[in-house]
Coordinates of C-alpha atoms and ligand atoms in Angstrom, one line a residue:
M9 CA 40.8 -23.0 29.3
T10 CA 37.1 -22.3 30.0
V11 CA 36.4 -19.0 31.7
V12 CA 33.1 -18.7 33.6
G13 CA 31.7 -16.3 36.1
A14 CA 28.0 -16.0 36.1
R15 CA 25.0 -18.3 36.4
P16 CA 24.2 -18.8 32.7
Q17 CA 27.8 -19.5 32.1
F18 CA 27.9 -22.3 34.7
I19 CA 24.9 -23.9 32.8
K20 CA 26.6 -23.5 29.4
C21 CA 29.9 -24.9 30.9
A22 CA 28.0 -27.9 32.2
A23 CA 26.9 -28.6 28.6
L24 CA 30.3 -28.1 27.1
S25 CA 32.7 -29.6 29.7
K26 CA 31.4 -33.1 29.3
E27 CA 32.1 -33.1 25.6
L28 CA 35.3 -31.1 25.8
R29 CA 36.9 -33.6 28.1
T30 CA 36.5 -36.3 25.5
F31 CA 39.3 -34.8 23.5
F32 CA 41.0 -32.0 25.6
D33 CA 42.4 -31.3 29.0
E34 CA 40.1 -28.6 30.4
I35 CA 41.1 -26.0 32.9
I36 CA 38.1 -24.2 34.4
V37 CA 38.6 -20.7 35.7
H38 CA 35.8 -19.2 37.8
T39 CA 36.2 -15.4 37.9
G40 CA 34.0 -15.1 40.9
Q41 CA 31.7 -12.6 39.2
H42 CA 28.7 -14.3 40.7
Y43 CA 29.9 -15.3 44.2
D44 CA 26.6 -15.9 46.0
T45 CA 26.1 -19.7 46.5
E46 CA 22.6 -19.5 45.2
L47 CA 23.9 -18.0 41.9
S48 CA 27.1 -20.0 41.8
G49 CA 28.1 -22.9 44.1
D50 CA 25.0 -25.0 43.8
F51 CA 25.2 -25.2 40.0
F52 CA 28.6 -26.9 40.1
L53 CA 27.2 -29.6 42.4
E54 CA 23.8 -29.9 40.7
L55 CA 25.1 -30.1 37.2
Q56 CA 28.2 -32.1 38.1
I57 CA 30.5 -29.5 36.6
P58 CA 34.1 -30.3 37.6
Q59 CA 35.3 -27.9 40.4
P60 CA 37.1 -24.9 39.0
D61 CA 40.9 -25.2 38.9
F62 CA 41.2 -21.5 39.7
N63 CA 38.9 -19.0 41.4
L64 CA 39.8 -15.4 40.8
S65 CA 37.4 -14.0 43.5
S66 CA 36.5 -10.9 41.4
G67 CA 33.0 -10.6 42.8
Q68 CA 31.7 -7.5 44.7
K69 CA 33.0 -5.2 42.1
S70 CA 31.1 -3.7 39.3
G71 CA 31.7 -2.7 35.7
I72 CA 35.1 -1.5 34.7
E73 CA 36.7 -2.4 38.1
Q74 CA 35.5 -6.0 37.8
I75 CA 36.8 -6.3 34.2
A76 CA 40.2 -4.9 35.2
D77 CA 40.5 -7.2 38.2
I78 CA 39.6 -10.3 36.2
M79 CA 42.1 -9.3 33.5
V80 CA 45.0 -8.9 35.9
K81 CA 44.3 -12.1 37.7
L82 CA 43.4 -14.2 34.6
N83 CA 46.5 -12.9 32.9
A84 CA 48.7 -14.5 35.6
V85 CA 46.8 -17.8 35.3
V86 CA 47.1 -17.8 31.5
Q87 CA 50.8 -17.1 31.6
S88 CA 51.4 -20.0 34.0
E89 CA 49.1 -22.5 32.4
K90 CA 49.7 -21.5 28.7
P91 CA 46.4 -22.9 27.3
D92 CA 46.0 -23.6 23.5
C93 CA 42.6 -22.0 23.5
I94 CA 40.4 -19.9 25.7
V95 CA 36.7 -20.6 25.6
I96 CA 34.3 -17.8 26.6
F97 CA 30.5 -17.8 26.8
G98 CA 27.9 -15.2 26.2
D99 CA 28.1 -11.6 27.3
T100 CA 29.3 -10.9 30.8
N101 CA 32.2 -8.9 32.2
S102 CA 34.1 -12.2 32.5
T103 CA 33.6 -12.7 28.8
A104 CA 35.0 -9.3 27.8
A105 CA 37.9 -9.5 30.2
A106 CA 38.9 -13.0 29.1
A107 CA 38.7 -11.9 25.4
I108 CA 41.2 -9.2 26.0
V109 CA 43.6 -11.5 28.0
A110 CA 43.5 -14.1 25.2
V111 CA 44.4 -11.7 22.5
K112 CA 47.1 -10.0 24.5
N113 CA 48.7 -13.4 25.1
Q114 CA 48.2 -14.5 21.5
I115 CA 46.0 -17.4 22.5
K116 CA 43.2 -18.6 20.3
L117 CA 39.8 -17.5 21.4
A118 CA 36.5 -19.4 20.9
H119 CA 33.3 -17.5 21.7
I120 CA 30.2 -19.6 22.4
E121 CA 27.0 -17.7 21.7
A122 CA 28.9 -15.5 19.3
G123 CA 27.2 -12.9 17.1
M124 CA 24.2 -12.0 19.3
R125 CA 23.2 -8.4 19.1
E126 CA 20.8 -5.9 20.8
F127 CA 22.0 -2.9 18.8
D128 CA 22.4 -0.7 21.9
K129 CA 25.9 -0.1 23.2
T130 CA 24.5 1.3 26.5
I131 CA 23.4 -2.2 27.6
P132 CA 26.4 -3.6 29.6
E133 CA 26.0 -7.1 28.0
E134 CA 26.0 -5.6 24.5
S135 CA 29.5 -3.9 24.9
N136 CA 30.8 -7.2 26.3
K137 CA 29.5 -9.1 23.3
L138 CA 31.0 -6.5 20.9
I139 CA 34.4 -6.7 22.6
A140 CA 34.3 -10.5 22.5
D141 CA 33.3 -10.7 18.8
I142 CA 35.9 -8.2 17.6
L143 CA 38.6 -10.3 19.2
T144 CA 37.3 -13.9 18.7
D145 CA 39.0 -16.4 16.4
Y146 CA 36.3 -19.1 16.3
Y147 CA 32.6 -18.0 16.4
F148 CA 30.1 -20.6 17.6
C149 CA 26.7 -19.1 16.8
P150 CA 23.4 -20.4 18.3
T151 CA 21.0 -19.0 15.6
P152 CA 20.9 -18.0 12.0
A153 CA 20.4 -14.4 13.1
A154 CA 23.7 -14.4 14.9
V155 CA 25.5 -15.6 11.7
G156 CA 23.8 -12.8 9.8
W157 CA 24.8 -10.2 12.4
L158 CA 28.4 -11.2 12.2
K159 CA 28.3 -11.0 8.4
E160 CA 27.0 -7.4 8.7
M161 CA 30.2 -6.7 10.7
G162 CA 32.3 -8.3 7.9
I163 CA 33.0 -11.5 9.9
T164 CA 32.5 -14.6 7.8
Q165 CA 35.7 -16.7 8.6
H166 CA 35.5 -19.4 11.2
V167 CA 31.8 -18.8 11.8
F168 CA 29.8 -21.9 12.7
Q169 CA 26.1 -22.2 13.4
T170 CA 25.9 -25.0 16.0
G171 CA 22.6 -24.4 17.7
D172 CA 22.3 -23.3 21.3
I173 CA 24.3 -25.1 24.0
M174 CA 21.6 -24.6 26.7
I175 CA 19.3 -26.8 24.7
D176 CA 21.8 -29.7 25.1
L177 CA 21.2 -29.7 28.9
M178 CA 17.4 -29.6 28.5
V179 CA 17.7 -32.6 26.2
R180 CA 20.2 -34.4 28.3
F181 CA 18.2 -34.0 31.5
S182 CA 14.7 -34.1 30.0
S183 CA 13.4 -37.0 32.2
K184 CA 15.0 -35.6 35.4
I185 CA 13.3 -32.3 34.6
S186 CA 9.9 -33.9 33.9
N187 CA 10.1 -36.0 37.2
N188 CA 11.1 -33.0 39.3
T189 CA 7.7 -31.8 40.5
A190 CA 8.4 -31.4 44.2
I191 CA 9.0 -27.7 43.7
L192 CA 5.4 -27.3 42.6
T193 CA 4.3 -28.9 45.8
R194 CA 6.6 -26.7 47.8
F195 CA 4.9 -23.6 46.5
K196 CA 1.4 -25.2 46.4
L197 CA 1.1 -24.7 42.6
I198 CA -1.0 -26.4 40.1
A199 CA 0.6 -27.0 36.7
Q200 CA -0.4 -24.4 34.1
K201 CA -2.2 -22.3 36.7
Y202 CA 0.7 -20.0 37.6
I203 CA 3.3 -17.7 36.0
F204 CA 7.0 -18.1 36.4
A205 CA 8.9 -14.7 36.3
T206 CA 12.5 -13.5 36.4
C207 CA 13.9 -10.0 36.2
H208 CA 17.5 -9.1 36.6
R209 CA 18.8 -7.2 33.6
A210 CA 20.5 -3.9 34.6
T211 CA 18.2 -2.0 32.3
N212 CA 15.3 -3.0 34.5
T213 CA 17.0 -3.1 37.9
E214 CA 18.8 0.2 37.6
N215 CA 15.6 2.0 36.5
K216 CA 13.0 2.6 39.2
N217 CA 10.2 3.2 36.6
H218 CA 11.0 0.0 34.7
L219 CA 11.0 -2.1 37.8
E220 CA 7.9 -0.5 39.2
Q221 CA 6.0 -1.0 35.9
I222 CA 7.0 -4.7 35.8
L223 CA 6.0 -5.3 39.5
K224 CA 2.7 -3.5 39.0
A225 CA 1.9 -5.9 36.1
F226 CA 2.7 -8.9 38.3
I227 CA 0.2 -7.8 41.0
Q228 CA -2.6 -7.4 38.5
L229 CA -2.4 -10.9 37.0
D230 CA -5.2 -13.3 37.9
I231 CA -2.9 -16.3 38.7
P232 CA 0.0 -16.4 41.1
V233 CA 3.5 -15.3 40.0
V234 CA 6.4 -17.3 41.2
F235 CA 9.3 -14.9 41.3
P236 CA 12.8 -16.2 42.3
M237 CA 14.5 -12.9 43.0
H238 CA 18.1 -12.2 41.8
P239 CA 20.2 -10.5 44.5
R240 CA 20.6 -7.5 42.2
T241 CA 16.8 -7.1 42.0
M242 CA 16.3 -7.6 45.7
K243 CA 18.8 -4.8 46.3
A244 CA 17.0 -2.6 43.8
T245 CA 13.5 -3.1 45.2
K246 CA 14.8 -2.1 48.6
A247 CA 16.7 1.0 47.3
F248 CA 13.6 2.1 45.3
R249 CA 11.3 1.3 48.2
L250 CA 9.2 -1.1 46.2
D251 CA 8.8 -3.6 49.0
E252 CA 5.0 -3.1 49.1
L253 CA 4.8 -4.4 45.6
I254 CA 7.0 -7.4 46.0
N255 CA 5.2 -8.4 49.2
H256 CA 1.8 -8.4 47.4
K257 CA -0.2 -11.6 47.9
N258 CA -0.1 -12.5 44.2
I259 CA 3.7 -12.8 44.2
I260 CA 5.3 -15.9 45.5
L261 CA 8.7 -14.5 46.3
C262 CA 11.7 -16.8 46.7
E263 CA 15.5 -17.0 46.6
P264 CA 17.1 -17.8 43.2
L265 CA 16.4 -21.5 42.5
G266 CA 18.6 -24.3 41.3
Y267 CA 18.6 -25.5 37.7
F268 CA 16.2 -28.4 38.0
D269 CA 13.6 -26.6 40.1
T270 CA 13.7 -23.7 37.6
Q271 CA 13.3 -25.9 34.6
S272 CA 10.4 -27.7 36.2
L273 CA 8.7 -24.4 37.1
I274 CA 9.2 -23.0 33.5
K275 CA 8.0 -26.2 31.9
N276 CA 4.8 -26.4 33.9
A277 CA 3.9 -22.7 33.9
A278 CA 0.9 -21.3 32.1
M279 CA 3.2 -18.5 31.0
V280 CA 6.6 -17.0 31.7
I281 CA 7.5 -13.3 32.1
T282 CA 11.2 -12.7 31.8
D283 CA 14.1 -10.5 30.8
S284 CA 16.6 -13.4 30.9
G285 CA 18.1 -14.6 27.7
G286 CA 18.4 -18.2 29.0
V287 CA 14.7 -18.3 30.2
T288 CA 13.6 -16.9 26.8
K289 CA 15.2 -19.9 25.1
E290 CA 13.8 -22.3 27.7
C291 CA 10.2 -21.1 27.1
Y292 CA 10.7 -21.7 23.4
F293 CA 12.1 -25.2 24.0
Y294 CA 9.2 -26.2 26.3
G295 CA 6.6 -24.4 24.1
V296 CA 5.5 -22.2 27.0
P297 CA 4.3 -18.7 26.0
G298 CA 6.6 -16.0 27.2
I299 CA 6.4 -12.3 27.7
L300 CA 9.7 -10.5 27.4
I301 CA 10.1 -7.5 29.6
D302 CA 13.5 -6.4 28.4
K303 CA 13.5 -3.5 26.0
Q304 CA 14.5 -5.8 23.1
T305 CA 15.6 -9.4 22.6
E306 CA 18.4 -10.9 20.6
W307 CA 16.5 -14.2 20.4
I308 CA 14.4 -12.9 17.6
E309 CA 13.5 -16.3 16.2
T310 CA 11.5 -17.1 19.3
V311 CA 9.4 -14.0 18.8
A312 CA 9.0 -14.5 15.0
E313 CA 7.7 -18.0 15.6
G314 CA 5.1 -16.7 18.1
C315 CA 6.4 -18.3 21.3
N316 CA 7.5 -15.1 22.9
I317 CA 5.9 -11.6 22.9
Q318 CA 8.1 -8.5 23.3
A319 CA 6.3 -6.3 25.8
G320 CA 9.2 -4.4 27.4
P321 CA 9.1 -3.0 30.9
H322 CA 5.5 -1.5 30.6
T323 CA 2.6 -2.5 32.8
K324 CA 0.0 -2.0 30.1
K325 CA 1.9 -3.9 27.4
I326 CA 2.7 -6.8 29.8
L327 CA -1.0 -7.1 30.7
E328 CA -2.1 -6.8 27.1
A329 CA 0.4 -9.6 26.1
Y330 CA -0.9 -11.7 29.0
H331 CA -4.5 -11.4 27.9
T332 CA -3.8 -12.0 24.2
H333 CA -1.1 -14.6 24.4
N334 CA -2.5 -17.2 26.8
I335 CA -2.5 -20.1 24.4
R336 CA 0.0 -22.9 24.9
K337 CA 1.8 -23.5 21.7
P338 CA 2.7 -27.0 20.6
S339 CA 6.1 -28.1 21.7
F340 CA 8.9 -27.1 19.5
K341 CA 11.0 -30.2 20.4
G342 CA 12.5 -32.1 17.4
N343 CA 12.3 -29.3 14.9
H344 CA 14.0 -26.5 16.6
I345 CA 15.7 -23.4 15.3
L346 CA 17.8 -23.2 18.4
G347 CA 19.3 -26.7 17.8
N348 CA 18.5 -30.3 18.8
G349 CA 20.8 -30.9 21.8
S350 CA 24.1 -31.5 19.9
A351 CA 25.6 -28.1 20.0
A352 CA 28.4 -29.0 22.4
R353 CA 29.5 -32.0 20.4
K354 CA 29.5 -29.9 17.2
I355 CA 31.6 -27.2 18.9
V356 CA 34.1 -29.7 20.3
L357 CA 34.6 -31.5 17.1
K358 CA 35.2 -28.3 15.3
L359 CA 37.7 -27.1 17.9
K360 CA 39.5 -30.4 17.6
E361 CA 39.8 -29.9 13.8
L362 CA 40.9 -26.2 14.3
L363 CA 43.4 -26.7 17.1
N364 CA 45.2 -29.7 15.7
Ligands
UDP3 N1 17.8 -19.8 36.4 C1 18.0 -20.6 37.5 N2 17.4 -20.2 38.7 C2 16.7 -19.0 38.8 C3 16.5 -18.2 37.6 C4 17.1 -18.6 36.5 O1 18.6 -21.7 37.5 O2 16.2 -18.7 39.9 C5 18.4 -20.3 35.1 C6 17.5 -20.2 33.9 O3 16.6 -21.3 33.9 C7 18.5 -20.2 32.8 C8 19.7 -19.4 33.4 O4 19.5 -19.4 34.8 O5 19.0 -21.5 32.5 C9 19.6 -18.0 32.9 O6 20.5 -17.2 33.6 P1 20.3 -15.6 33.9 O7 18.8 -15.4 33.8 O8 21.0 -15.3 35.1 O9 21.1 -14.9 32.7 P2 20.8 -14.6 31.2 O10 20.4 -15.9 30.5 O11 19.9 -13.5 31.1 O12 22.2 -14.2 30.7

C-alpha cells in the first residue's frame, strides 16, 4: 500500500509505481492532503499514475488535525485491505500519519527518502521525518549523508542507499522534457535569460519578514523571475499585504505548473531560486546553478559540489549569491551522487527480497 498526499509524493509515486507493479499488487491511497487540482489531479494524468484506490479527503485541515484525520481514515482502509507493507515517501503529514498507522497495525513500513535531516524540530517536515524514521522497518536512503544521519541515530539495520527516486523520472522522461519548450514561448522567455523560482516552505510563508526579503530580492534581479505560486504562498502574500511586490514587472507570476512545464523551465533557466527539496535536486541533475532560500538544506551534497548556494531568506545574501554564482556548471548526468535513474528498481528488488 502506497500512501501519498502531496505534490512531491505524486512525483515519487510515479517513479515507484511502474516498478512496484512488476512484482506486487499495489493499492494507492491518496490522503487528500493536497486537494487543489493544480497540486494534485494533473500529476496523476500527466505522469500516468494509476488512479488512487482510496481518497481520504483529508485536505483543508492543518497540522495535528490533518495527521489525526488521516490516521483514523487510513486505519480503516488498512484494516480492510490488510497490506503486507506500507510505503511512505518523504516528510509530509501523510508520511507521519501513515507511519503511526502501520506500526499500530503491525504492518511492515518502508520509508523512501529515509534519513534526511534538517536538525530543527520546529520545522514541520522535520518532525514528520523523525516520526517516520523511528517507526520504519526498511530505510531507502537517497544520499550517503542520509545513511550517515541514520547511523548517528543508531539505525544501521535494513538501511539501503538506493539513490534518489525523483532522478528516475528525469531520466525516464529526458527526451520529453527536452522537447517541451512551448512553456518558454508561453511566457516569452529566452533560454538561460530568466530565473525560475519557487517558495512554499512554512518557514518562509508563515514569516512575513522572510517572505518579504525573498520577494524583495526577486524584484532586484536583472532578468525576469518566473514564479509559479503555491496556493499557500499566494494566501500568505495576501495576508501579509505583499501584493505590490508580487505584482512587480520583473516577476512573471503564474499558477503552479505541471511536471513537464516545470522541468523544462528549470532545465533552461539561467539560475533557480528555491526552497523546494525536489527543485534543489532537479537543479543538480540539470547542472543549473541554484540559490536555496530555506534556512538550511538536507541535500548537502548539492551544495558541497558547488551546484547550489545556501543563501536563506535574506535579500542581501540572495543577491550576493546571484552575482557570484552565475556560472553554468557542467551537467552532472552520468556520474551523480543522487543516483542514475535506477532507484525505484533497486527499492522494489530489495522489497521483493525482504517481503518474501
Ligand atoms: N513542481 C511542479 N510545479 C510547480 C513547482 C514545482 O511540478 O509549479 C515540482 C518540482 O519540479 C518538483 C516537485 O514539484 O519535482 C517538488 O515539490 P514541492 O516543491 O511541492 O515539495 P518539496 O520537494 O519541497 O517537498
